[in-house]
Amino acid sequence: QKYGYFHCKDCKTRWESAYVWCISGSNKVVYFKQLCRKCQKGFNPYRVEAIQCQICSKTHCSCPQKKRHIDLKRPHRQELCGRCRGKRLSCDSTYSFKYIV
């Protein structure tokens, strides 16, 4: 699970998600795209980063070397998530980062 940054090239909407699924040990995004809330077109993130800080290994860090912009309190929009759509359980209730820690 990684944190992803998205950008719709058509309507210029930007969004973030703490529910980007990558192949283990890489930043290669697997099958699940997220839909733009305005256009309803599917996108992969243009950038992903680890949820935990690579320096201190904490989710919420204040390391002076790197300013992080990760917001884990952002709501997960199940209707826009390629993984959640059509399933009974969402990413944030089944594979949430809080259960991995």
mmCIF file of N, CA, C and O in Angstrom:
data_model
loop_
_atom_site.group_PDB
_atom_site.id
_atom_site.type_symbol
_atom_site.label_atom_id
_atom_site.label_comp_id
_atom_site.label_asym_id
_atom_site.label_seq_id
_atom_site.Cartn_x
_atom_site.Cartn_y
_atom_site.Cartn_z
ATOM 1 N N GLN A 1 0.835 -1.175 0.000
ATOM 2 C CA GLN A 1 0.000 0.000 0.000
ATOM 3 C C GLN A 1 0.883 1.242 0.000
ATOM 4 O O GLN A 1 1.838 1.327 0.756
ATOM 5 N N LYS A 2 0.566 2.195 -0.880
ATOM 6 C CA LYS A 2 1.347 3.427 -1.006
ATOM 7 C C LYS A 2 0.410 4.626 -1.022
ATOM 8 O O LYS A 2 -0.802 4.489 -1.092
ATOM 9 N N TYR A 3 1.000 5.802 -0.970
ATOM 10 C CA TYR A 3 0.263 7.059 -1.052
ATOM 11 C C TYR A 3 0.469 7.602 -2.453
ATOM 12 O O TYR A 3 1.604 7.731 -2.915
ATOM 13 N N GLY A 4 -0.631 7.909 -3.144
ATOM 14 C CA GLY A 4 -0.523 8.338 -4.536
ATOM 15 C C GLY A 4 -1.069 9.723 -4.795
ATOM 16 O O GLY A 4 -1.976 10.196 -4.111
ATOM 17 N N TYR A 5 -0.497 10.360 -5.814
ATOM 18 C CA TYR A 5 -0.905 11.689 -6.263
ATOM 19 C C TYR A 5 -1.438 11.556 -7.688
ATOM 20 O O TYR A 5 -0.764 11.009 -8.550
ATOM 21 N N PHE A 6 -2.647 12.073 -7.911
ATOM 22 C CA PHE A 6 -3.339 11.913 -9.184
ATOM 23 C C PHE A 6 -3.594 13.265 -9.832
ATOM 24 O O PHE A 6 -3.735 14.273 -9.143
ATOM 25 N N HIS A 7 -3.709 13.250 -11.168
ATOM 26 C CA HIS A 7 -4.023 14.462 -11.918
ATOM 27 C C HIS A 7 -4.795 14.083 -13.167
ATOM 28 O O HIS A 7 -4.321 13.291 -13.976
ATOM 29 N N CYS A 8 -6.000 14.643 -13.312
ATOM 30 C CA CYS A 8 -6.792 14.438 -14.522
ATOM 31 C C CYS A 8 -6.364 15.486 -15.540
ATOM 32 O O CYS A 8 -6.489 16.685 -15.288
ATOM 33 N N LYS A 9 -5.869 15.035 -16.664
ATOM 34 C CA LYS A 9 -5.381 15.951 -17.697
ATOM 35 C C LYS A 9 -6.519 16.678 -18.416
ATOM 36 O O LYS A 9 -6.310 17.740 -18.972
ATOM 37 N N ASP A 10 -7.720 16.102 -18.392
ATOM 38 C CA ASP A 10 -8.846 16.711 -19.089
ATOM 39 C C ASP A 10 -9.433 17.903 -18.336
ATOM 40 O O ASP A 10 -9.620 18.968 -18.893
ATOM 41 N N CYS A 11 -9.750 17.701 -17.054
ATOM 42 C CA CYS A 11 -10.401 18.790 -16.301
ATOM 43 C C CYS A 11 -9.488 19.429 -15.263
ATOM 44 O O CYS A 11 -9.927 20.278 -14.494
ATOM 45 N N LYS A 12 -8.229 18.990 -15.203
ATOM 46 C CA LYS A 12 -7.202 19.561 -14.311
ATOM 47 C C LYS A 12 -7.444 19.299 -12.820
ATOM 48 O O LYS A 12 -6.859 19.941 -11.976
ATOM 49 N N THR A 13 -8.322 18.347 -12.500
ATOM 50 C CA THR A 13 -8.572 17.998 -11.100
ATOM 51 C C THR A 13 -7.377 17.228 -10.548
ATOM 52 O O THR A 13 -6.814 16.374 -11.224
ATOM 53 N N ARG A 14 -7.005 17.537 -9.319
ATOM 54 C CA ARG A 14 -5.923 16.823 -8.629
ATOM 55 C C ARG A 14 -6.486 16.209 -7.356
ATOM 56 O O ARG A 14 -7.350 16.790 -6.720
ATOM 57 N N TRP A 15 -5.991 15.012 -7.000
ATOM 58 C CA TRP A 15 -6.405 14.384 -5.759
ATOM 59 C C TRP A 15 -5.312 13.448 -5.271
ATOM 60 O O TRP A 15 -4.353 13.161 -5.981
ATOM 61 N N GLU A 16 -5.476 13.010 -4.023
ATOM 62 C CA GLU A 16 -4.508 12.125 -3.385
ATOM 63 C C GLU A 16 -5.251 10.947 -2.769
ATOM 64 O O GLU A 16 -6.432 11.048 -2.475
ATOM 65 N N SER A 17 -4.528 9.862 -2.576
ATOM 66 C CA SER A 17 -5.121 8.685 -1.957
ATOM 67 C C SER A 17 -4.066 7.880 -1.214
ATOM 68 O O SER A 17 -2.961 7.681 -1.713
ATOM 69 N N ALA A 18 -4.440 7.425 -0.029
ATOM 70 C CA ALA A 18 -3.563 6.549 0.753
ATOM 71 C C ALA A 18 -3.810 5.087 0.404
ATOM 72 O O ALA A 18 -3.282 4.196 1.049
ATOM 73 N N TYR A 19 -4.605 4.850 -0.633
ATOM 74 C CA TYR A 19 -4.960 3.491 -1.022
ATOM 75 C C TYR A 19 -4.560 3.216 -2.459
ATOM 76 O O TYR A 19 -5.395 2.987 -3.324
ATOM 77 N N VAL A 20 -3.270 3.258 -2.692
ATOM 78 C CA VAL A 20 -2.707 2.889 -3.988
ATOM 79 C C VAL A 20 -2.002 1.561 -3.761
ATOM 80 O O VAL A 20 -1.210 1.420 -2.835
ATOM 81 N N TRP A 21 -2.313 0.593 -4.591
ATOM 82 C CA TRP A 21 -1.791 -0.760 -4.406
ATOM 83 C C TRP A 21 -0.701 -1.030 -5.419
ATOM 84 O O TRP A 21 -0.911 -0.942 -6.613
ATOM 85 N N CYS A 22 0.492 -1.359 -4.911
ATOM 86 C CA CYS A 22 1.668 -1.600 -5.756
ATOM 87 C C CYS A 22 2.155 -3.028 -5.576
ATOM 88 O O CYS A 22 1.880 -3.672 -4.565
ATOM 89 N N ILE A 23 2.920 -3.474 -6.551
ATOM 90 C CA ILE A 23 3.579 -4.773 -6.439
ATOM 91 C C ILE A 23 4.560 -4.679 -5.279
ATOM 92 O O ILE A 23 5.294 -3.699 -5.152
ATOM 93 N N SER A 24 4.567 -5.681 -4.431
ATOM 94 C CA SER A 24 5.396 -5.674 -3.231
ATOM 95 C C SER A 24 6.850 -5.320 -3.542
ATOM 96 O O SER A 24 7.454 -5.871 -4.450
ATOM 97 N N GLY A 25 7.383 -4.359 -2.779
ATOM 98 C CA GLY A 25 8.773 -3.956 -2.927
ATOM 99 C C GLY A 25 9.037 -3.003 -4.079
ATOM 100 O O GLY A 25 10.176 -2.752 -4.421
ATOM 101 N N SER A 26 7.976 -2.477 -4.698
ATOM 102 C CA SER A 26 8.176 -1.570 -5.830
ATOM 103 C C SER A 26 7.169 -0.430 -5.778
ATOM 104 O O SER A 26 6.306 -0.391 -4.913
ATOM 105 N N ASN A 27 7.291 0.488 -6.728
ATOM 106 C CA ASN A 27 6.316 1.557 -6.898
ATOM 107 C C ASN A 27 5.460 1.312 -8.132
ATOM 108 O O ASN A 27 4.817 2.217 -8.639
ATOM 109 N N LYS A 28 5.463 0.081 -8.629
ATOM 110 C CA LYS A 28 4.671 -0.259 -9.814
ATOM 111 C C LYS A 28 3.224 -0.512 -9.393
ATOM 112 O O LYS A 28 2.923 -1.434 -8.648
ATOM 113 N N VAL A 29 2.322 0.332 -9.878
ATOM 114 C CA VAL A 29 0.920 0.269 -9.495
ATOM 115 C C VAL A 29 0.255 -0.924 -10.168
ATOM 116 O O VAL A 29 0.434 -1.169 -11.349
ATOM 117 N N VAL A 30 -0.514 -1.676 -9.378
ATOM 118 C CA VAL A 30 -1.277 -2.790 -9.932
ATOM 119 C C VAL A 30 -2.643 -2.309 -10.383
ATOM 120 O O VAL A 30 -3.060 -1.219 -10.061
ATOM 121 N N TYR A 31 -3.327 -3.112 -11.050
ATOM 122 C CA TYR A 31 -4.550 -2.956 -11.809
ATOM 123 C C TYR A 31 -5.566 -1.896 -11.424
ATOM 124 O O TYR A 31 -6.376 -1.545 -12.231
ATOM 125 N N PHE A 32 -5.613 -1.416 -10.216
ATOM 126 C CA PHE A 32 -6.729 -0.602 -9.764
ATOM 127 C C PHE A 32 -6.502 0.890 -9.996
ATOM 128 O O PHE A 32 -5.721 1.515 -9.312
ATOM 129 N N LYS A 33 -7.229 1.450 -10.943
ATOM 130 C CA LYS A 33 -7.160 2.885 -11.204
ATOM 131 C C LYS A 33 -8.178 3.583 -10.315
ATOM 132 O O LYS A 33 -9.050 2.951 -9.737
ATOM 133 N N GLN A 34 -8.050 4.904 -10.227
ATOM 134 C CA GLN A 34 -9.052 5.696 -9.534
ATOM 135 C C GLN A 34 -9.701 6.633 -10.534
ATOM 136 O O GLN A 34 -9.041 7.145 -11.433
ATOM 137 N N LEU A 35 -10.997 6.847 -10.361
ATOM 138 C CA LEU A 35 -11.738 7.687 -11.280
ATOM 139 C C LEU A 35 -11.705 9.143 -10.842
ATOM 140 O O LEU A 35 -11.815 9.447 -9.651
ATOM 141 N N CYS A 36 -11.584 10.024 -11.820
ATOM 142 C CA CYS A 36 -11.718 11.457 -11.573
ATOM 143 C C CYS A 36 -13.163 11.717 -11.175
ATOM 144 O O CYS A 36 -14.084 11.225 -11.822
ATOM 145 N N ARG A 37 -13.382 12.487 -10.121
ATOM 146 C CA ARG A 37 -14.751 12.712 -9.642
ATOM 147 C C ARG A 37 -15.577 13.543 -10.609
ATOM 148 O O ARG A 37 -16.794 13.472 -10.604
ATOM 149 N N LYS A 38 -14.918 14.325 -11.468
ATOM 150 C CA LYS A 38 -15.655 15.143 -12.435
ATOM 151 C C LYS A 38 -15.866 14.408 -13.759
ATOM 152 O O LYS A 38 -16.966 14.354 -14.278
ATOM 153 N N CYS A 39 -14.801 13.853 -14.326
ATOM 154 C CA CYS A 39 -14.863 13.230 -15.658
ATOM 155 C C CYS A 39 -15.221 11.749 -15.640
ATOM 156 O O CYS A 39 -15.598 11.204 -16.663
ATOM 157 N N GLN A 40 -15.004 11.101 -14.504
ATOM 158 C CA GLN A 40 -15.223 9.657 -14.369
ATOM 159 C C GLN A 40 -14.267 8.837 -15.243
ATOM 160 O O GLN A 40 -14.574 7.714 -15.607
ATOM 161 N N LYS A 41 -13.100 9.396 -15.567
ATOM 162 C CA LYS A 41 -12.072 8.657 -16.309
ATOM 163 C C LYS A 41 -11.080 8.069 -15.308
ATOM 164 O O LYS A 41 -10.774 8.684 -14.296
ATOM 165 N N GLY A 42 -10.581 6.869 -15.606
ATOM 166 C CA GLY A 42 -9.670 6.184 -14.702
ATOM 167 C C GLY A 42 -8.225 6.607 -14.893
ATOM 168 O O GLY A 42 -7.754 6.739 -16.019
ATOM 169 N N PHE A 43 -7.519 6.794 -13.767
ATOM 170 C CA PHE A 43 -6.120 7.195 -13.810
ATOM 171 C C PHE A 43 -5.301 6.412 -12.800
ATOM 172 O O PHE A 43 -5.784 6.064 -11.718
ATOM 173 N N ASN A 44 -4.048 6.179 -13.161
ATOM 174 C CA ASN A 44 -3.051 5.718 -12.210
ATOM 175 C C ASN A 44 -2.378 6.965 -11.644
ATOM 176 O O ASN A 44 -2.385 8.018 -12.284
ATOM 177 N N PRO A 45 -1.771 6.874 -10.468
ATOM 178 C CA PRO A 45 -1.110 8.048 -9.904
ATOM 179 C C PRO A 45 0.121 8.428 -10.729
ATOM 180 O O PRO A 45 0.784 7.562 -11.292
ATOM 181 N N TYR A 46 0.420 9.716 -10.783
ATOM 182 C CA TYR A 46 1.634 10.153 -11.471
ATOM 183 C C TYR A 46 2.840 10.058 -10.545
ATOM 184 O O TYR A 46 3.985 10.049 -10.989
ATOM 185 N N ARG A 47 2.572 9.937 -9.229
ATOM 186 C CA ARG A 47 3.655 9.764 -8.266
ATOM 187 C C ARG A 47 3.144 8.962 -7.084
ATOM 188 O O ARG A 47 2.003 9.136 -6.662
ATOM 189 N N VAL A 48 3.967 8.060 -6.571
ATOM 190 C CA VAL A 48 3.627 7.320 -5.357
ATOM 191 C C VAL A 48 4.790 7.414 -4.386
ATOM 192 O O VAL A 48 5.939 7.579 -4.790
ATOM 193 N N GLU A 49 4.461 7.331 -3.111
ATOM 194 C CA GLU A 49 5.516 7.297 -2.098
ATOM 195 C C GLU A 49 5.062 6.423 -0.942
ATOM 196 O O GLU A 49 3.863 6.157 -0.780
ATOM 197 N N ALA A 50 6.022 5.973 -0.181
ATOM 198 C CA ALA A 50 5.729 5.103 0.954
ATOM 199 C C ALA A 50 4.911 5.868 1.983
ATOM 200 O O ALA A 50 5.085 7.076 2.157
ATOM 201 N N ILE A 51 4.027 5.166 2.657
ATOM 202 C CA ILE A 51 3.238 5.802 3.704
ATOM 203 C C ILE A 51 4.113 6.078 4.915
ATOM 204 O O ILE A 51 4.001 7.113 5.543
ATOM 205 N N GLN A 52 5.021 5.172 5.209
ATOM 206 C CA GLN A 52 5.950 5.395 6.310
ATOM 207 C C GLN A 52 7.155 6.186 5.818
ATOM 208 O O GLN A 52 7.632 5.979 4.704
ATOM 209 N N CYS A 53 7.656 7.065 6.664
ATOM 210 C CA CYS A 53 8.861 7.835 6.355
ATOM 211 C C CYS A 53 10.044 6.883 6.216
ATOM 212 O O CYS A 53 10.234 5.991 7.041
ATOM 213 N N GLN A 54 10.827 7.068 5.175
ATOM 214 C CA GLN A 54 11.980 6.203 4.941
ATOM 215 C C GLN A 54 13.125 6.482 5.910
ATOM 216 O O GLN A 54 14.026 5.669 6.066
ATOM 217 N N ILE A 55 13.090 7.620 6.593
ATOM 218 C CA ILE A 55 14.159 7.997 7.520
ATOM 219 C C ILE A 55 13.878 7.479 8.931
ATOM 220 O O ILE A 55 14.704 6.817 9.538
ATOM 221 N N CYS A 56 12.669 7.774 9.452
ATOM 222 C CA CYS A 56 12.369 7.408 10.839
ATOM 223 C C CYS A 56 11.395 6.230 10.960
ATOM 224 O O CYS A 56 11.111 5.790 12.069
ATOM 225 N N SER A 57 10.861 5.752 9.836
ATOM 226 C CA SER A 57 9.920 4.628 9.794
ATOM 227 C C SER A 57 8.604 4.898 10.516
ATOM 228 O O SER A 57 7.933 3.964 10.946
ATOM 229 N N LYS A 58 8.238 6.167 10.653
ATOM 230 C CA LYS A 58 6.968 6.521 11.277
ATOM 231 C C LYS A 58 5.998 7.007 10.211
ATOM 232 O O LYS A 58 6.392 7.529 9.179
ATOM 233 N N THR A 59 4.707 6.847 10.496
ATOM 234 C CA THR A 59 3.691 7.339 9.583
ATOM 235 C C THR A 59 3.593 8.858 9.670
ATOM 236 O O THR A 59 3.557 9.548 8.670
ATOM 237 N N HIS A 60 3.554 9.382 10.874
ATOM 238 C CA HIS A 60 3.528 10.828 11.089
ATOM 239 C C HIS A 60 4.893 11.242 11.624
ATOM 240 O O HIS A 60 5.197 11.021 12.783
ATOM 241 N N CYS A 61 5.722 11.799 10.779
ATOM 242 C CA CYS A 61 7.072 12.160 11.210
ATOM 243 C C CYS A 61 7.271 13.665 11.096
ATOM 244 O O CYS A 61 6.506 14.375 10.457
ATOM 245 N N SER A 62 8.330 14.115 11.722
ATOM 246 C CA SER A 62 8.709 15.527 11.610
ATOM 247 C C SER A 62 10.201 15.614 11.295
ATOM 248 O O SER A 62 10.891 16.480 11.802
ATOM 249 N N CYS A 63 10.674 14.688 10.484
ATOM 250 C CA CYS A 63 12.074 14.684 10.092
ATOM 251 C C CYS A 63 12.412 15.992 9.364
ATOM 252 O O CYS A 63 11.694 16.383 8.443
ATOM 253 N N PRO A 64 13.476 16.649 9.757
ATOM 254 C CA PRO A 64 13.813 17.923 9.100
ATOM 255 C C PRO A 64 14.341 17.741 7.679
ATOM 256 O O PRO A 64 14.273 18.658 6.875
ATOM 257 N N GLN A 65 14.836 16.541 7.334
ATOM 258 C CA GLN A 65 15.429 16.314 6.020
ATOM 259 C C GLN A 65 14.397 16.345 4.898
ATOM 260 O O GLN A 65 14.689 16.732 3.792
ATOM 261 N N LYS A 66 13.190 15.894 5.175
ATOM 262 C CA LYS A 66 12.206 15.768 4.110
ATOM 263 C C LYS A 66 10.824 16.156 4.614
ATOM 264 O O LYS A 66 10.316 15.569 5.551
ATOM 265 N N LYS A 67 10.245 17.144 4.002
ATOM 266 C CA LYS A 67 8.868 17.526 4.318
ATOM 267 C C LYS A 67 7.947 16.557 3.586
ATOM 268 O O LYS A 67 8.044 16.396 2.380
ATOM 269 N N ARG A 68 7.058 15.922 4.320
ATOM 270 C CA ARG A 68 6.144 14.968 3.714
ATOM 271 C C ARG A 68 4.747 15.554 3.681
ATOM 272 O O ARG A 68 4.345 16.269 4.572
ATOM 273 N N HIS A 69 4.011 15.228 2.670
ATOM 274 C CA HIS A 69 2.651 15.733 2.506
ATOM 275 C C HIS A 69 1.706 14.544 2.393
ATOM 276 O O HIS A 69 1.118 14.305 1.353
ATOM 277 N N ILE A 70 1.586 13.787 3.446
ATOM 278 C CA ILE A 70 0.717 12.615 3.432
ATOM 279 C C ILE A 70 -0.408 12.839 4.429
ATOM 280 O O ILE A 70 -0.174 13.109 5.591
ATOM 281 N N ASP A 71 -1.638 12.750 3.944
ATOM 282 C CA ASP A 71 -2.807 12.971 4.777
ATOM 283 C C ASP A 71 -3.624 11.683 4.858
ATOM 284 O O ASP A 71 -4.416 11.376 3.978
ATOM 285 N N LEU A 72 -3.415 10.921 5.930
ATOM 286 C CA LEU A 72 -4.106 9.643 6.088
ATOM 287 C C LEU A 72 -5.543 9.816 6.575
ATOM 288 O O LEU A 72 -6.300 8.857 6.613
ATOM 289 N N LYS A 73 -5.928 11.039 6.926
ATOM 290 C CA LYS A 73 -7.293 11.284 7.392
ATOM 291 C C LYS A 73 -8.244 11.614 6.244
ATOM 292 O O LYS A 73 -9.444 11.707 6.431
ATOM 293 N N ARG A 74 -7.703 11.755 5.061
ATOM 294 C CA ARG A 74 -8.513 12.045 3.877
ATOM 295 C C ARG A 74 -9.490 10.886 3.654
ATOM 296 O O ARG A 74 -9.107 9.731 3.705
ATOM 297 N N PRO A 75 -10.782 11.172 3.401
ATOM 298 C CA PRO A 75 -11.736 10.064 3.203
ATOM 299 C C PRO A 75 -11.452 9.293 1.917
ATOM 300 O O PRO A 75 -10.981 9.854 0.941
ATOM 301 N N HIS A 76 -11.735 7.993 1.966
ATOM 302 C CA HIS A 76 -11.545 7.121 0.808
ATOM 303 C C HIS A 76 -12.849 7.051 0.027
ATOM 304 O O HIS A 76 -13.860 6.587 0.552
ATOM 305 N N ARG A 77 -12.845 7.523 -1.203
ATOM 306 C CA ARG A 77 -14.056 7.562 -2.034
ATOM 307 C C ARG A 77 -14.221 6.222 -2.739
ATOM 308 O O ARG A 77 -13.653 5.989 -3.801
ATOM 309 N N GLN A 78 -14.999 5.326 -2.146
ATOM 310 C CA GLN A 78 -15.168 3.973 -2.667
ATOM 311 C C GLN A 78 -15.746 3.961 -4.076
ATOM 312 O O GLN A 78 -15.369 3.124 -4.888
ATOM 313 N N GLU A 79 -16.636 4.892 -4.368
ATOM 314 C CA GLU A 79 -17.275 4.908 -5.682
ATOM 315 C C GLU A 79 -16.315 5.324 -6.789
ATOM 316 O O GLU A 79 -16.599 5.122 -7.967
ATOM 317 N N LEU A 80 -15.146 5.877 -6.427
ATOM 318 C CA LEU A 80 -14.149 6.288 -7.416
ATOM 319 C C LEU A 80 -12.943 5.346 -7.457
ATOM 320 O O LEU A 80 -12.046 5.529 -8.262
ATOM 321 N N CYS A 81 -12.937 4.353 -6.596
ATOM 322 C CA CYS A 81 -11.792 3.440 -6.473
ATOM 323 C C CYS A 81 -12.020 2.185 -7.304
ATOM 324 O O CYS A 81 -13.035 1.497 -7.137
ATOM 325 N N GLY A 82 -11.077 1.880 -8.170
ATOM 326 C CA GLY A 82 -11.176 0.700 -9.010
ATOM 327 C C GLY A 82 -11.165 -0.597 -8.228
ATOM 328 O O GLY A 82 -11.660 -1.624 -8.691
ATOM 329 N N ARG A 83 -10.618 -0.574 -7.036
ATOM 330 C CA ARG A 83 -10.565 -1.781 -6.215
ATOM 331 C C ARG A 83 -11.855 -1.978 -5.420
ATOM 332 O O ARG A 83 -12.311 -3.095 -5.228
ATOM 333 N N CYS A 84 -12.451 -0.892 -4.958
ATOM 334 C CA CYS A 84 -13.656 -0.973 -4.128
ATOM 335 C C CYS A 84 -14.937 -1.140 -4.941
ATOM 336 O O CYS A 84 -15.893 -1.736 -4.447
ATOM 337 N N ARG A 85 -14.964 -0.591 -6.135
ATOM 338 C CA ARG A 85 -16.205 -0.577 -6.921
ATOM 339 C C ARG A 85 -16.751 -1.987 -7.105
ATOM 340 O O ARG A 85 -16.054 -2.881 -7.540
ATOM 341 N N GLY A 86 -17.988 -2.167 -6.720
ATOM 342 C CA GLY A 86 -18.647 -3.459 -6.897
ATOM 343 C C GLY A 86 -18.331 -4.485 -5.827
ATOM 344 O O GLY A 86 -18.762 -5.625 -5.902
ATOM 345 N N LYS A 87 -17.574 -4.096 -4.800
ATOM 346 C CA LYS A 87 -17.253 -5.036 -3.731
ATOM 347 C C LYS A 87 -17.982 -4.622 -2.456
ATOM 348 O O LYS A 87 -18.325 -3.460 -2.285
ATOM 349 N N ARG A 88 -18.151 -5.535 -1.570
ATOM 350 C CA ARG A 88 -18.870 -5.224 -0.324
ATOM 351 C C ARG A 88 -17.991 -4.515 0.694
ATOM 352 O O ARG A 88 -18.485 -3.794 1.532
ATOM 353 N N LEU A 89 -16.700 -4.745 0.650
ATOM 354 C CA LEU A 89 -15.790 -4.109 1.608
ATOM 355 C C LEU A 89 -14.837 -3.181 0.865
ATOM 356 O O LEU A 89 -14.370 -3.500 -0.217
ATOM 357 N N SER A 90 -14.550 -2.059 1.477
ATOM 358 C CA SER A 90 -13.664 -1.097 0.832
ATOM 359 C C SER A 90 -12.219 -1.311 1.249
ATOM 360 O O SER A 90 -11.931 -2.021 2.202
ATOM 361 N N CYS A 91 -11.319 -0.662 0.540
ATOM 362 C CA CYS A 91 -9.889 -0.717 0.851
ATOM 363 C C CYS A 91 -9.633 -0.301 2.295
ATOM 364 O O CYS A 91 -8.851 -0.910 2.994
ATOM 365 N N ASP A 92 -10.303 0.779 2.724
ATOM 366 C CA ASP A 92 -10.009 1.302 4.058
ATOM 367 C C ASP A 92 -10.581 0.461 5.192
ATOM 368 O O ASP A 92 -10.150 0.579 6.321
ATOM 369 N N SER A 93 -11.504 -0.450 4.911
ATOM 370 C CA SER A 93 -12.009 -1.297 5.995
ATOM 371 C C SER A 93 -11.343 -2.671 6.009
ATOM 372 O O SER A 93 -11.324 -3.332 7.033
ATOM 373 N N THR A 94 -10.776 -3.110 4.890
ATOM 374 C CA THR A 94 -10.192 -4.448 4.862
ATOM 375 C C THR A 94 -8.666 -4.443 4.932
ATOM 376 O O THR A 94 -8.077 -5.262 5.602
ATOM 377 N N TYR A 95 -8.036 -3.545 4.199
ATOM 378 C CA TYR A 95 -6.575 -3.553 4.149
ATOM 379 C C TYR A 95 -5.997 -2.218 4.580
ATOM 380 O O TYR A 95 -5.007 -1.775 4.055
ATOM 381 N N SER A 96 -6.634 -1.582 5.531
ATOM 382 C CA SER A 96 -6.192 -0.266 5.957
ATOM 383 C C SER A 96 -4.808 -0.342 6.585
ATOM 384 O O SER A 96 -4.436 -1.315 7.225
ATOM 385 N N PHE A 97 -4.078 0.741 6.422
ATOM 386 C CA PHE A 97 -2.728 0.826 6.990
ATOM 387 C C PHE A 97 -2.759 0.646 8.509
ATOM 388 O O PHE A 97 -1.842 0.094 9.085
ATOM 389 N N LYS A 98 -3.842 1.064 9.156
ATOM 390 C CA LYS A 98 -3.901 0.956 10.607
ATOM 391 C C LYS A 98 -3.868 -0.497 11.074
ATOM 392 O O LYS A 98 -3.488 -0.794 12.176
ATOM 393 N N TYR A 99 -4.271 -1.444 10.204
ATOM 394 C CA TYR A 99 -4.224 -2.850 10.580
ATOM 395 C C TYR A 99 -2.867 -3.485 10.296
ATOM 396 O O TYR A 99 -2.559 -4.524 10.808
ATOM 397 N N ILE A 100 -2.073 -2.832 9.462
ATOM 398 C CA ILE A 100 -0.756 -3.360 9.118
ATOM 399 C C ILE A 100 0.269 -3.003 10.178
ATOM 400 O O ILE A 100 1.163 -3.762 10.477
ATOM 401 N N VAL A 101 0.131 -1.839 10.794
ATOM 402 C CA VAL A 101 1.110 -1.326 11.763
ATOM 403 C C VAL A 101 1.195 -2.207 12.976
ATOM 404 O O VAL A 101 0.276 -2.755 13.463
#
